[in-house]
Structure formats: structure tokens, C-alpha cells
Amino acid sequence: MGEGLGRIIRVAGPVVVADNMRGIKMYELVRVGDERLLGEVIRVEGDKATIQVYEETVGLTPGETVERTGRPLSVELGPGLIGQIYDGVQRPLTSIQDLIGPFVKRGVWAPPLDRKKKWHFVPKVKKGDVVTGGDVLGEVKETPLVIHRIMVPPNLSGEVSEIVSEGDYTIEETVARLKTSTGEAEITMVQVWPVRQPRPHKGKVPPDTPLLTGQRIIDTFFPIAKGGVAAIPGGFGTGKTVMQHQLAQWADADIIIYVGCGERGNEMAEVLERFPQLKDPRSGQPLMTRTILVANTSNMPIAAREASIYTGITMAEYFRDMGYDVALMADSTSRWAEALREISGRLEEMPGEEGYPAYLASRLAEFYERAGRVEILGSQPGRLGSVSVVGAVSPPGADFSEPVTQNTLRVVKVFWALDTALAQRRHFPSINWLTSYSLYIDTLDPWYLKNIDVEWPSLRVEAMTLLQREAELQEIVRLVGPDALSESQRVILEAARMIREDYLMQSAFHPIDTYCDVRKAFLMLKIIIEFYRRMNQTVERGVPLAKILELPLREDIARMKIQPSETFEEVAKQILQKIDEEFKRLEAEAQELVEAVSPT
Amino acid sequence: MSSRGEFHAARVYATIRGISGPLLFVENVQNVSYGELVTITTPTGEKRRGQVLEASLDKAVIQVFEGTRGLDITSTTVQFTGETIKLPVSQDMLGRIFDGSGQPIDGGPPLIPEDEFDIHGAPINPYSRAYPSEFIQTGLSVIDGMNTLVRGQKLPLFSGSGLPHNQIAAQIIRQAKVPGKEEDFAIVFAAIGITADEARFFRTEFEKHGALDHVIMFINLADDPAIERLLTPRLALTAAEYLAFSLDYHVLVVLTDMTNYAEALREISAAREEVPGRRGYPGYLYTDLATIYERAGRIHGKKGSITQMPILTMPHDDITHPIPDLTGYITEGQLIVDRALHRKGIYPPIDPLPSLSRLMNEGIGAGKTREDHRQIADQLYYAYAEGKSLRDLVAVVGEEALTARDRLYLQFADRYEREFINQGPYEDRDIEKTLDLGWSLVSMLPEAELKRVDPQFIKKYHPKYRGQKPAE
């Protein structure tokens, strides 16, 4: 440190100005005031520094001291992260509760990772091996779902001069020593990494695998790739949070990081209550064993809210570097942007659109660019890992033209537009199928062709065309009434209704429907489209639509969503067979009728 | 903080340099803390309270809660107390009435405090929160049946001027209970900038029903200083937290009208010449409202709870206005008081379609309300939505164009409004009655239309199978 202590000269909300700070670096972490509150330098002017404080500042008095730490805001990365709940600057909320009870007060600090816990370390290298940043030195089975790979920190390389034998160690014990060009380095199981600096990788590779979510509308029409970025904008009550919870529960990622950024406390309580009970559909293990929560609720200090998404994504990158597919949910990026706006306002910066700072767009882009599918560091080439990011956006008045939504749309590739009108009709998920899009569709099609069915792309296009036609026809109905429609147009409306109600609508609260396997989704869609094609044919042959609508078979189709995936192939086969029989019967009856009327 | 308080106690300054709106600018001060409470003495000797908004080495900006009228820069003095604003609390507050800054105004004896709490509170650790799941019966069918309230929830009433939100709130306060439980309950009522008439209405209501002993009232009237409104809800919630988490009470907090609160916040922000956000409200309106609304909930290991019912009037009935909009983003749903229903003479005119209770699913079902609750609510919702959208169609194409099924739904919507939503201001329907009423209404539709309910529930609860006459 050496430069001595700074002195507070002004306090206004979360922003503090101090002098005697010559030589301080931008984004250096400082300890503010007698209570040593955490803060970060966000502006330097001569010997004055402006600091955003991560804790409540009431009671701070000009004249109190500011202490430098010499390092930027960082997170600890190592075994013990999984299953934890942190605040925006990685304070473990479980330990905080044990220390001071149910209310979060300032000035408390607890180590993010348990210092005393012993982890069973299994070495993967031998003495004399030459290793480089990203190479795996050993493994720790952190939870039944997660093997935590202990890696050489990104900036180190050299020869292993010592590696401990298999056994139990704490995160602070040295597990390996490296002989590097600059001397010997001791390696423990914990790495410290600055949150605002992306962790390095060898380069991005194009995403070609979908991040399956178990949500039919997403997996079918608007898929997100592993390493992709998506935005969910929606007014209040449109189900953003339920959607984010659904993704956190069912996405086929290895690690889930859920950042509750400026949202409700009860929502985090809900995750904490439900995730330990819910089982991962693939492994049968509790979902909490692959999840990390970052919770900085709306009433917690806003500077820590600003930091929370960086804390989250740095942890995501760390697990990516082990070769995992990580998915990060940020709910909500609008609250993060508001934190940015508030701090900018206190700095008296020239405001851009709607009071947001002019750098809003670049900050958003920087954040989303940390997502991606990458070749990870290490001496072995070709190892991949990914970070997918799904950001919720809360546009004021559900007006998507506001700056946060618009700037987000410029950088994300998937747009799931939540629709207030759909939500009010209790159509959930309320993703509007006409305005949403996914730019990954073409790059992911080969995967679907190979792993699901060659028919997938054509079925998808046909279904979407029906929905589009429905919207046009509804316009006509609105103008001139339903009588104006022809029988074949009514068939389209019926088919579209089936797609909407029997396919797109999916209940997050039904034990089976909440997660739909992609193979099951394909079969469901195939059945509906088959029904539509037959309906079309049959109506052309003169059978009144009303007759078709009486078929009890429609009930079977409506109940497809609550049939378990495991036995669905069989169910689908039966339904397809029934469709064939029933329509044949209708056509035959119609034929008889025609023959009876006109004997030739 | 307290030791510093003593140290500061004697520091009085007469160095006000400027007064602007509710703000005082003081110079040549020393050791002023951010957020510190200030006592201001006017030229006539009157005492007012303020809070430090900005502290520098030798300057301070102070907001004055009781207004700056009559203050000058020559003889007005400012004393820094070294304390943050605290509310003395005690169980004896129940039954008492305070003004918007926490002084008793009911002529009763002075309060002997058992403790003192910072009125800004501290955020509840999300890890310590217990997820709300206990059903509160309000006795109003449209709430209990369609948008159920649970203990620890924050559920606002979005209303408009001239609508009967006060009557609804009063009825909820009268009737709210957890069926089958006798527990210590309390009501904390914060009047924020409402008229004397409205305040009197509530007071009379509480008196009439002998509830006054369970109520703490904080009253800031329309003609009281606007800046004081920034304190009133925080005082109320501090009292509520004391009752709930120190004394195990189940507390219902009613805050009315939050629109006035937001206006006061805008006034301060404008006086400080801050960069305005939407419609002139400060950019931090969301965060500021959250520090109020988030002070609701339940905590693991504590018996008590805080349930919040803020009331706000939407300017021009516009739900996209920043105040209802940001509120909706924080609260766990909303109850919408609808002008069209009110005009039709329906009371309570709560429209179930845009209303929402996010925590409803946790609070209902077997063992809590009844096993069929979710499904019958969905069926009613669907049928009413269908009927309402058909009304729009009728407006275009006329009723002749409708099928028999459509006409049935139209009738359903009318009867649903008149019989289910509509009830007397003193009519307390228990949940069984509400759900049975719902069944009786859907029974006017063909059984095949009841797709949202499980056939086994139809067999069990449909009037036809219970030996009752279905609705005609």
C-alpha cells in the first residue's frame, strides 16, 4: 500500500468521494470509513477518487479514512461454490445469517469459500509433467453431479515439481508446486479472479448444439445454442421469473448460475426451497447440486447489484474452463441497468437516453460477449466449454422501445418476447410466437436432423406458417365476423388453435408437463400436423368440419402433454393409428352419403 | 453510533447559506454524517426535523420533513444529532394514533419505549426468508377464489380516483383471518397524503368494529408537509417489524396512497436538481419503492409475519404510469379496481383478469383451502375471459351472429359479475362458500366445456352430482 490512507470528503448515497488517493487505480477495491465498508473506485481526478460503496452508507462521515487494498474486486473460485447463495459481491448469505441473524447489516464479512472443509483431492498429473494454464492438476468430487477440476491458473505454466498424493485437503493447503520461468509457484485449490476481467480462452468456436430447455416453444421454434445468448423481455406478470426458474431447472447444462439481480426476496426463497427438492431429469440428483445462486434483491445496496452480474459470469467462466456447459440466468438486467443509471446520476455524468448513461450499450455488449462456446486453455487442444446467458429484461410499461431492451437486442441472438395479452389469457409460457426469433435456427438444424428426426425442420416451418396464417385470418374475423371464413380457412384456425393450446401452452406447475423431452415434443408436433393434413384432405372431400371436431380423438391429443416421456413413443403410435382410422371412417361415411344422394 | 451521538449532541450551527424547496444548505459544519437526523429551530422557536442528504467536509444538504416555510438564513439554527432517524417502539403502540413523523396525536399518554429501531430497517437476508404459504381468507370471493392472498405477501390494490378502494381495504381489514387459527394479529395503517375525510373513514371503521386495540395508525394528511410522506411508510413498517419479528404478531400493513409517496419523492429529487427518469420521477424510484415493499414476508424461525397491502391510485387509470408499473415489478401481484365494473354497480369492482396473485399456488389446495381450488379458479377465469372477449365481438357483429355456446358464455360473464364478484360490503364469504358458488356458476355451462377441471372433481363438486339444482 504505502501511499497512506485516503480521506472521505463527500458522501451522497452509495457514492463517496475521497482525497489523498493519488496513485489509486480505476476499479481498485477500497475499504471505506471506520466500519471498513467495501467499495470500488469508479473515477479518478487528481488526488481525488470517487468510490461506489457496496454497503449502506448511512452514518459515514467526511473525514473518516479510506484504505487501499491494491487489488480489484475479485471472486474466490474453488470447491465449495456449488449450492451456495451469495450476495452481489460474493458474501455467503448462509454464513452472514449465522453471524448476524436474518437481517443483512453492513460491515460483516465472511469468506466466500469454507476454509475448514476438507475436500478429497485426486491428482491427475505426476511430478515432472509440464503443464500450462488451464491444465487439470487434480479433481475433487464436489457434489454427486459436479467433478470440480483443479486447474493451473490461466497465467501460469511450468514443470510440476511437487504434487500431493490423493487425500483430503482444505482449499488453502498447497496441492502442487510448479517450477516456472520466474521461480516456484504454489498452487492451492482456490483461484482469485477479478470480476470485471473476462477469463482467457483460446478462441470462440461456433455453437452447434442446442441448450435443451424442456420448454416446447423454445426447443421447437426459438432454440438457444450452448454458448448462446438470449433475452426475455416482458412486462410485470408475464412470467419472466417463472421462465427463468424453468430454464434453471430443466436446461441441460452442467452448471447453473442464477443471478437474482434487484428482484424480489421471496423469489430467491422459492428457489432455495424448491431446488433442493427437485430432481434433475437426467441424473435424478437434486437440482441444487449443480446450482449457484447470486442474490442481490431490490432492497439490498445497489452498487452490489451492479457487481452481481459480473460476480455471476466470472464463476460461470471458471466452470466453463473446466470443460463444462454452463448456463447463467440474470433476472433482471434492467435492474442492473438502473443501478448503473443511479450511480451515473450521482457522478453527475451527462445522461443519455432516459437518464441511462451513454455507456449503457457498451457495458451490456461487454457483458453478453463473455458468453460463448470456446476452446478452453490447456496443453490439450480441442477441449470445449460454454457459457450461455439468458437475461431477463423488465421494460417499463412493457414498452420494448426503451433503451435497455433495444440495446440488449443489438447483442443477443435469441429474443423471447413475453406478451402481456397472452399472459392475461393465461397462455403460458407467454412467449409471443410472431415477434420472437432465434438466429441459431439454421446452425442448429443439423443437430436436430441428426439427433431427432429428418422431418423436424419441415414440421417446424409448417407449424409456424399455420400460426402466421391464423393471425391474418383473425384480423378478418375481427373486421367482418367469423361467417366470412371458408371451411378450409376454419381448418387452419382449428389447427392453429391446437398448436397453441395443445403444444405451445405448457404448465410450469404440472409435474409432467413442466419438462418436455425434445423427442416427445417432436412426436406431439408430428401428430398435430398429421391431424391438420388429414383434416384438410377430409374437408376437401366434403366432410363438414363440425363432424371432425366431434371426434373424441381430439381429447387424446389435448392430453398428450401430460403423458410421460418414457412411454410416449407407444402413445404416439396409437394416436397416429387412431387418426388414420377415424379419418378413413369419416371419408367412407361421406362417400356413402354422396353415393346415396346421386346414384350413378 | 450512539457514542458518536453524545459527542455530536451539542453541535448547533447557524450557518445556513441557502434554502430551496424542502432543502437547506448549511456551511462551515464539521463531522456531519450521511443520513444523520437534524433538528431545526425556526426563528419562532418551533422545532422541525430533517435528514442529511449529502455530507461534505464542511457543507451539508438537509431535507426538512416538516417543510421549509418560515425558515430563514439569519436566525434559523440547525443541530446535528449524530443519530439516524429512529422510531421508539413498544407494544403499547397498539391502539394509538401517530402523525406522519411518529408523534402521538391522539392525546394519549406519552409512550414508554421498549426499544428503538432505525426506520430504514435492514434488508431481510434472502436465505433467511421463509416462502409464504398460509392462506388468508378475506371473505371476498374475487380475492379468495381467484387471486388468493397469503401471509407474508405484498399485494397492492391498483385503483383510480373515485373508486371504492378504501371500502375494499376496510372490508379486508375487518374480515381477514387464517381459518381455524386464533393468533395475535395486528394492523398497521399508514395514511400517506390522504384527505382528512378518508382518514376519518378508516378510524371510524376500526372503532365501529372494536378493532382499534389491534391497530396502529400513522397519519399524514393531504395538507401535512409532503416531505414527511417519505417517513410515514417507513415508520409504519418499522412498527410492523417490531410487532412481527420481536413480538410474534401477524401484521397486516395497509399503505395508502403510495402515489402521494412517489410524488413527494419526485419533489425532493427535483429540488436536488437530479437527472429525472420517466415522467420526472427520479431514476431510483424502483429501488426506493423496493426498500418499502420488500419489508414484508416471513422469516425462518420467527412466528410473526408481515403482509402488505399498499393502495395506489393510477393517474388517469394508466397502468403503464411509472408508479403502478414499478410497483407491479416489485409486489407479488396486484388487484385491479376496475372503473367499468364500478359503473355497473358491482362491488368490489376488482377485475380478476388483469389481477394476479403470484403466491396463490402456494397458499391453496388440499389442506389449505380445497383440492379443487386451482382448477375451479382456472375454469372460472377461462369462462369469464371467454365471455368478456365475446362481448367485444358482439359489439362488432351483433348478438345474432353468435352460436348457442357463445351466448351461454355471454350470460355466464354477466352472472359471474353479478353473483360471484359482487357481494355486500359486510358480507363475509368463507372459502367453501366461494368455491361452491363458483361451481354453481360453471354448472350453467355444458359439462363437456369444463375442460380445466379434473373429471373426479366434477363428480365431487358439481351441483349436479351433489343433489343440487344446477344453475339455469
Short mmCIF file of N, CA and C in Angstrom, two decimals, chain A residues 67 134 428 445 485:
data_model
loop_
_atom_site.label_atom_id
_atom_site.label_comp_id
_atom_site.label_asym_id
_atom_site.label_seq_id
_atom_site.Cartn_x
_atom_site.Cartn_y
_atom_site.Cartn_z
N GLU A 67 -9.11 3.04 2.93
CA GLU A 67 -7.92 2.20 2.92
C GLU A 67 -7.83 1.51 1.57
N GLY A 134 -4.76 -23.70 -17.28
CA GLY A 134 -5.96 -24.41 -17.72
C GLY A 134 -5.83 -25.92 -17.60
N PHE A 428 -49.46 -19.63 -20.98
CA PHE A 428 -48.07 -19.66 -20.51
C PHE A 428 -47.34 -20.84 -21.14
N ASP A 445 -30.09 -26.69 -36.96
CA ASP A 445 -30.86 -27.67 -37.72
C ASP A 445 -30.11 -28.99 -37.94
N LEU A 485 -65.51 -16.68 -43.16
CA LEU A 485 -64.45 -17.64 -43.44
C LEU A 485 -64.97 -18.87 -44.18
#
